[in-house]
PDB file of C-alpha atoms in Angstrom:
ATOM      1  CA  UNK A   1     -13.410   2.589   9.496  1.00  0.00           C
ATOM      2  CA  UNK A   2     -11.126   0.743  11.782  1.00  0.00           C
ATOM      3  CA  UNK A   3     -13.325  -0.186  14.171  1.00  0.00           C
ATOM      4  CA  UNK A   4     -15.625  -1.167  11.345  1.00  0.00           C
ATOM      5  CA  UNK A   5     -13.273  -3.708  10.056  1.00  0.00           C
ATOM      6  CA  UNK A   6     -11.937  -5.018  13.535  1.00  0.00           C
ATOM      7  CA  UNK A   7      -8.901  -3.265  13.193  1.00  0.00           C
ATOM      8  CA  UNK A   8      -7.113  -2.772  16.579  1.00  0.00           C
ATOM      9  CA  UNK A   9      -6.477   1.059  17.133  1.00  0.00           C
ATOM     10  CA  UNK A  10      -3.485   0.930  17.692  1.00  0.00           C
ATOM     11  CA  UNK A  11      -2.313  -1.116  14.586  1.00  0.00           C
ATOM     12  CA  UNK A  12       0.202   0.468  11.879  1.00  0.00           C
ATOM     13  CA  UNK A  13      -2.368  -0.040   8.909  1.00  0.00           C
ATOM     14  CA  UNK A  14      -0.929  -0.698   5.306  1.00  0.00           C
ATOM     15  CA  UNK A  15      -3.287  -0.386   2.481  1.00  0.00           C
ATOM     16  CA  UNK A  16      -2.996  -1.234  -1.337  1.00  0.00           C
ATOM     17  CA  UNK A  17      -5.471   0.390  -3.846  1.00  0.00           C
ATOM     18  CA  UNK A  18      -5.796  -1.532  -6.877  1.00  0.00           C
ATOM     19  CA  UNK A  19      -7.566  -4.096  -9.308  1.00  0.00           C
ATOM     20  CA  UNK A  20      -6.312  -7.381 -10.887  1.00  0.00           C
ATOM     21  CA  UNK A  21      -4.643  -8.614  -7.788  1.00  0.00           C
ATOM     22  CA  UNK A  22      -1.396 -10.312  -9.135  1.00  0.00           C
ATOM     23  CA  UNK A  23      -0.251  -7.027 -11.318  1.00  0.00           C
ATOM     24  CA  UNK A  24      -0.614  -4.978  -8.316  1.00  0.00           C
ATOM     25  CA  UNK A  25       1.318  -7.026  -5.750  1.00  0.00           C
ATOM     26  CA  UNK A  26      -1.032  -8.008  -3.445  1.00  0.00           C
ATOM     27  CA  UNK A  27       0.155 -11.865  -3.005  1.00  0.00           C
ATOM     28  CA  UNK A  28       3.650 -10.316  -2.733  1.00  0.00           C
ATOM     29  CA  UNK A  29       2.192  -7.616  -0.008  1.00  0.00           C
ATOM     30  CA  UNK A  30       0.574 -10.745   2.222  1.00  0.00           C
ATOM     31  CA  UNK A  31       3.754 -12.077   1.903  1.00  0.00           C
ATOM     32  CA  UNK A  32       5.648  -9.748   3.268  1.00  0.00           C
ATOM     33  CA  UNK A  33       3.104  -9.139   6.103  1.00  0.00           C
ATOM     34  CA  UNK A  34       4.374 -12.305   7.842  1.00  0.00           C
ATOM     35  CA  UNK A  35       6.935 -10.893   8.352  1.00  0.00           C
ATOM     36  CA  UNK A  36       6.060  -7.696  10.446  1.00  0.00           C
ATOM     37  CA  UNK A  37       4.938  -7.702  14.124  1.00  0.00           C
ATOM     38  CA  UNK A  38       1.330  -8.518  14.537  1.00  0.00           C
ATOM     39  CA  UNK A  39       0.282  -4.611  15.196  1.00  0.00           C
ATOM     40  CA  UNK A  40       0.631  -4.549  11.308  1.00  0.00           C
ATOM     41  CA  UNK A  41      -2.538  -4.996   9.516  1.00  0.00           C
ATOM     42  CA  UNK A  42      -2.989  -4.901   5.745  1.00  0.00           C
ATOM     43  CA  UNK A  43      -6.375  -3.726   4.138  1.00  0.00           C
ATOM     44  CA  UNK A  44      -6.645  -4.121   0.106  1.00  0.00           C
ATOM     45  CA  UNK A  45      -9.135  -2.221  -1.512  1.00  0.00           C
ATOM     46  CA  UNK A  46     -10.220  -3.694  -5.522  1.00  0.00           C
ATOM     47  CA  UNK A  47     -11.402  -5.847  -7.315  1.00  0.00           C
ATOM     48  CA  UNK A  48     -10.376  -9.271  -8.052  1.00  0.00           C
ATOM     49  CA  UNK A  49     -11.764 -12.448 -10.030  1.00  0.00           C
ATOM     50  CA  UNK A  50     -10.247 -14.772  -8.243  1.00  0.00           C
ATOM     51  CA  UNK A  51     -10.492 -13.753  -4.566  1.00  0.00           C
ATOM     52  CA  UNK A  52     -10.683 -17.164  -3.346  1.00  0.00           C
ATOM     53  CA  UNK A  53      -6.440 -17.121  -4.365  1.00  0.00           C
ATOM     54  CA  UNK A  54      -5.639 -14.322  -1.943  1.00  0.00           C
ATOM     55  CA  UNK A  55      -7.941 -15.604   1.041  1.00  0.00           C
ATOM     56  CA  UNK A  56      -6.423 -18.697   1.256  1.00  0.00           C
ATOM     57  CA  UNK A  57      -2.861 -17.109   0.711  1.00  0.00           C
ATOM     58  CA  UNK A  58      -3.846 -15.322   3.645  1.00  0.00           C
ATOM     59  CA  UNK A  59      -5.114 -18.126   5.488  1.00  0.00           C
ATOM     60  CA  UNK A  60      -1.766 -20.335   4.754  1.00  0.00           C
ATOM     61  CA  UNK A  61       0.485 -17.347   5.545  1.00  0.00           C
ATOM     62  CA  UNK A  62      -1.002 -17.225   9.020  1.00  0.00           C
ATOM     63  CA  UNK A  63      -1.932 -13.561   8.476  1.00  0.00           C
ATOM     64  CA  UNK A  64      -5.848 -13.852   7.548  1.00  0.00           C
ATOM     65  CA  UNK A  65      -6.673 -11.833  11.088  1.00  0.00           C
ATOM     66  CA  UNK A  66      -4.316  -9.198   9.982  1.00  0.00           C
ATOM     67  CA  UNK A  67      -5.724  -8.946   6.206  1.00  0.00           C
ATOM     68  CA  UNK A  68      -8.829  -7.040   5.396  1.00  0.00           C
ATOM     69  CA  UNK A  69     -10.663  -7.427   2.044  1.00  0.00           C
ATOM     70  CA  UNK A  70     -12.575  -4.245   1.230  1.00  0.00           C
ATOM     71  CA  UNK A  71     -13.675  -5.315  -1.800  1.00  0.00           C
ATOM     72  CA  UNK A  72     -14.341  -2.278  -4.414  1.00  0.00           C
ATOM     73  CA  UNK A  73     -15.429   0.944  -3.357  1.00  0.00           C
ATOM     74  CA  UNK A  74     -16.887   3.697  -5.512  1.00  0.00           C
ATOM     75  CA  UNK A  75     -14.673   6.323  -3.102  1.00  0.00           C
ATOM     76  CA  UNK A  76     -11.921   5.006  -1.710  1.00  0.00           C
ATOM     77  CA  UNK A  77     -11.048   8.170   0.643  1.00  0.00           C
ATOM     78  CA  UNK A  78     -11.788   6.670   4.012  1.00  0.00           C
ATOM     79  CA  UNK A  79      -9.355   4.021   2.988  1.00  0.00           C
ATOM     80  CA  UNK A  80      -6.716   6.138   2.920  1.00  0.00           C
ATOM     81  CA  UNK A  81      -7.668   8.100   6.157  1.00  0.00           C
ATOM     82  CA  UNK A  82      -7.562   4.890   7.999  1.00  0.00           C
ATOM     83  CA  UNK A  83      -4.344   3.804   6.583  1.00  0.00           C
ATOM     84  CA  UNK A  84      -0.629   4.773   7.891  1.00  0.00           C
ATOM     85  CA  UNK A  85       1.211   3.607   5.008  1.00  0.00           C
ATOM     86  CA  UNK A  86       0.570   2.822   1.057  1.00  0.00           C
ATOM     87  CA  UNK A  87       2.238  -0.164  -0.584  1.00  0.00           C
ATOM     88  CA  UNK A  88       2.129  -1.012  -4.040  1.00  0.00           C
ATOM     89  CA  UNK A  89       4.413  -3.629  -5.018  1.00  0.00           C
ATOM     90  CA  UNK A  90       3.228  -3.633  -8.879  1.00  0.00           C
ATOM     91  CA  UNK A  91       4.709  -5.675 -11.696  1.00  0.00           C
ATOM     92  CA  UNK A  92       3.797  -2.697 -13.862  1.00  0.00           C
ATOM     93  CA  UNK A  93       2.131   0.433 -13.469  1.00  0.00           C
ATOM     94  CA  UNK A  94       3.494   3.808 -15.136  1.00  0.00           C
ATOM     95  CA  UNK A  95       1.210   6.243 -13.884  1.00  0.00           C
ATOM     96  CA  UNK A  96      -0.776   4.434 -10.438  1.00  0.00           C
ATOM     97  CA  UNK A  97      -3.145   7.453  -9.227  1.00  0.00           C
ATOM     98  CA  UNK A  98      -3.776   5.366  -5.935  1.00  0.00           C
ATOM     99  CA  UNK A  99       0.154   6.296  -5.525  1.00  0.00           C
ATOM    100  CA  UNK A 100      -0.253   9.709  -6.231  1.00  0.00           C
ATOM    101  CA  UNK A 101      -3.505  10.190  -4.437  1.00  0.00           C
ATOM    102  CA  UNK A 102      -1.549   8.509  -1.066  1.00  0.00           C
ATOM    103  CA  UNK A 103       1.086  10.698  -1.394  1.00  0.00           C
ATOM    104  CA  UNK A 104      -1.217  13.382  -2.090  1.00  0.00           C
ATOM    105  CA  UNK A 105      -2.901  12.313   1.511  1.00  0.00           C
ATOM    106  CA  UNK A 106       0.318  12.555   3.074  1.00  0.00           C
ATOM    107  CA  UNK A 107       0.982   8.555   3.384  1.00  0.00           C
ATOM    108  CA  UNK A 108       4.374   7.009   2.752  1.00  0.00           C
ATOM    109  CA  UNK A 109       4.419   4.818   0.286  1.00  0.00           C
ATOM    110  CA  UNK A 110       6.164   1.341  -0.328  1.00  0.00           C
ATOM    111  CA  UNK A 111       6.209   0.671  -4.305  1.00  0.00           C
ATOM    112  CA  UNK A 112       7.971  -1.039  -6.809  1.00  0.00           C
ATOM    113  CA  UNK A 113      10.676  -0.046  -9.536  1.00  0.00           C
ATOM    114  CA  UNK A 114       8.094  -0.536 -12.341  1.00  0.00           C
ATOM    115  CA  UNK A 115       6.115   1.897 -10.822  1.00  0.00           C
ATOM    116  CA  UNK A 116       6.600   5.553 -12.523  1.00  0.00           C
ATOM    117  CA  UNK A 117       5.453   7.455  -9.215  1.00  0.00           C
ATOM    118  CA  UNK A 118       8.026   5.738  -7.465  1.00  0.00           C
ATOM    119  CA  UNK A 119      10.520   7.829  -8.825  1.00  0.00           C
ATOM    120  CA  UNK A 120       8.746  11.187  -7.008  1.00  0.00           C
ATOM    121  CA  UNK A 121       8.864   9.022  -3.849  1.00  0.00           C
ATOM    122  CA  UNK A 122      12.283   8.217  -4.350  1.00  0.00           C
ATOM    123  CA  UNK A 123      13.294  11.527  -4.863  1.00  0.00           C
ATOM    124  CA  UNK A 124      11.450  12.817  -2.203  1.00  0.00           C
ATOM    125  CA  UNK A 125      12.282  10.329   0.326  1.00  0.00           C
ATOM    126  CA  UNK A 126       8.533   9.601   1.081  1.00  0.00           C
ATOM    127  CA  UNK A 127       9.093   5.498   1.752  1.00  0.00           C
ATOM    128  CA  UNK A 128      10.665   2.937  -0.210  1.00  0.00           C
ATOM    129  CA  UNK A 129      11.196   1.663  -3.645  1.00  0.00           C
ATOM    130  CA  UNK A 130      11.915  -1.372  -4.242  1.00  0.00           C
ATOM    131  CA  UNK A 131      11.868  -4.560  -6.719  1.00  0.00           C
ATOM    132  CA  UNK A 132       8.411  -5.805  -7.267  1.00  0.00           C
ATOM    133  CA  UNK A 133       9.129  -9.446  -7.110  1.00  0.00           C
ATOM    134  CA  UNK A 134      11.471  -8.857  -3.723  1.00  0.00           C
ATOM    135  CA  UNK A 135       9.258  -9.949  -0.930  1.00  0.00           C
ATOM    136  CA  UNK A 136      12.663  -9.383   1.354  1.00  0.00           C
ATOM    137  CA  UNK A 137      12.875  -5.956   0.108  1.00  0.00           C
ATOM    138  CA  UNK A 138       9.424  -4.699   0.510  1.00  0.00           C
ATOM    139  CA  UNK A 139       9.047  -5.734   4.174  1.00  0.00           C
ATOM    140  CA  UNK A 140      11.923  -4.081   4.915  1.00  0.00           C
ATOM    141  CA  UNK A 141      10.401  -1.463   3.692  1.00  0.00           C
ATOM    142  CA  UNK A 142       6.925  -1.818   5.221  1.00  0.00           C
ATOM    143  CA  UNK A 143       8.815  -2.602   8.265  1.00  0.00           C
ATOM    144  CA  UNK A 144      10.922   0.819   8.236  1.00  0.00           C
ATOM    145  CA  UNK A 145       7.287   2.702   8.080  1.00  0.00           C
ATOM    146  CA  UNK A 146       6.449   0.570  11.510  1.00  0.00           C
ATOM    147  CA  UNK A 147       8.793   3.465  13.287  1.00  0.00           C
ATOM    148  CA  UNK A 148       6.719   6.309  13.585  1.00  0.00           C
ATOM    149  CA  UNK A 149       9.284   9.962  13.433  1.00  0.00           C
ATOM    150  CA  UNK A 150      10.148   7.384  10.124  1.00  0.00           C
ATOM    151  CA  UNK A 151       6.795   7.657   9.017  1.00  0.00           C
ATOM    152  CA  UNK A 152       6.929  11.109   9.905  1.00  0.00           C
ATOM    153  CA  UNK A 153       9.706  12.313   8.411  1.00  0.00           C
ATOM    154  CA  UNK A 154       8.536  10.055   5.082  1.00  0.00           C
ATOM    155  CA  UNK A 155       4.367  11.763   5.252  1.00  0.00           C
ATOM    156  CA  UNK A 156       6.538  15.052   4.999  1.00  0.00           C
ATOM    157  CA  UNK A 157       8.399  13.798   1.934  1.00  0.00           C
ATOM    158  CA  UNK A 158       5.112  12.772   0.563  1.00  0.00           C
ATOM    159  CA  UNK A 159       3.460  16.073   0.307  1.00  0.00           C
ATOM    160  CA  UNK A 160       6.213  17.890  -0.859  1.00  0.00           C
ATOM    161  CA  UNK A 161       6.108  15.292  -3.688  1.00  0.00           C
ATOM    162  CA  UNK A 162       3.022  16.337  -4.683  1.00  0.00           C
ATOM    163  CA  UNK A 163       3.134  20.059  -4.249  1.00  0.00           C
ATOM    164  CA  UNK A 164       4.899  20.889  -7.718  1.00  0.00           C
ATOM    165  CA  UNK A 165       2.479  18.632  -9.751  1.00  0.00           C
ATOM    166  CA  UNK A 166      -0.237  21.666  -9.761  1.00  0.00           C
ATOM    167  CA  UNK A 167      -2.993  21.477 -12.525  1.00  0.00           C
ATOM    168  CA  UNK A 168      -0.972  24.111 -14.215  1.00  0.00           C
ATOM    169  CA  UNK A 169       1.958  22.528 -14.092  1.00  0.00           C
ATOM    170  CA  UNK A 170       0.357  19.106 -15.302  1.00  0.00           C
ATOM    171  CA  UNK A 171      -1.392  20.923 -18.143  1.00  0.00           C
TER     172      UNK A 171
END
């Protein structure tokens, strides 16, 4: 999948999961792109109506090269074999299953404070939670996920988050 999107292999890959672009943080997730090394690479997976918004963001910020576009996808599993990290810097979003499926992948995840999962990552130290309109705040965090024993030590975090929330125990 990397290859397939000219992805260097070698590149700490950050991916956000979601429709309706501006809810979901993905301006604010460009933003704070240009602020990591260039081995960081963002792909965005959804739909959005006004695409033309985010490619020239992109292409302003200086980051197009580092910003894939996936567009929607019926099964969005490769996406988050490919990816190293989750970020989700959402306005609003009480229950996000694309955070619960990454931590349910094992990826660390960089969210927002309006973003109910982001209290299991908080509590189980898998990445960051921060505010949603803090572009400061969630390259930090992106940028702490760069480190890989942090990674590590935060992919650990992320399936233990996820172990209690059985179908029994959700029922």
């Amino acid at each position: 999948l990397r290859a397939r999107h000219d992805i260097a292999a070698d590149a700490v890959v950050f991916l956000l999961v979601g429709s309706a672009y501006a809810r979901k943080g993905v301006g604010r997730a460009i933003e704070a792109l240009t602020t990591l090394p260039a081995q960081a690479h963002l792909i965005v997976v959804g739909r959005e109506r006004h695409m033309g918004r985010y490619d020239a963001l992109a292409q302003r910020l200086g980051v197009a090269g580092r910003v894939t576009f996936a567009g929607p996808r019926a099964d969005p599993k490769p996406y988050y074999g490919a990816a190293d990290v989750f970020v989700l810097p959402t306005l609003y979003d009480a229950g996000s299953n694309a955070v619960l499926e990454s931590l349910a992948c094992g990826l660390p995840v960089v969210t927002s404070d309006r973003c109910g999962p982001g209290e299991l990552v908080a509590d189980y130290h898998a990445g960051t939670v921060c505010g949603a309109r803090d572009i400061d705040a969630i390259a930090a965090g992106m940028r702490a996920l760069l480190d890989p024993d942090t990674r590590a030590r935060a992919s650990t975090g992320a399936v233990a988050a996820m172990r209690p929330l059985t179908p029994e125990a959700m029922a």
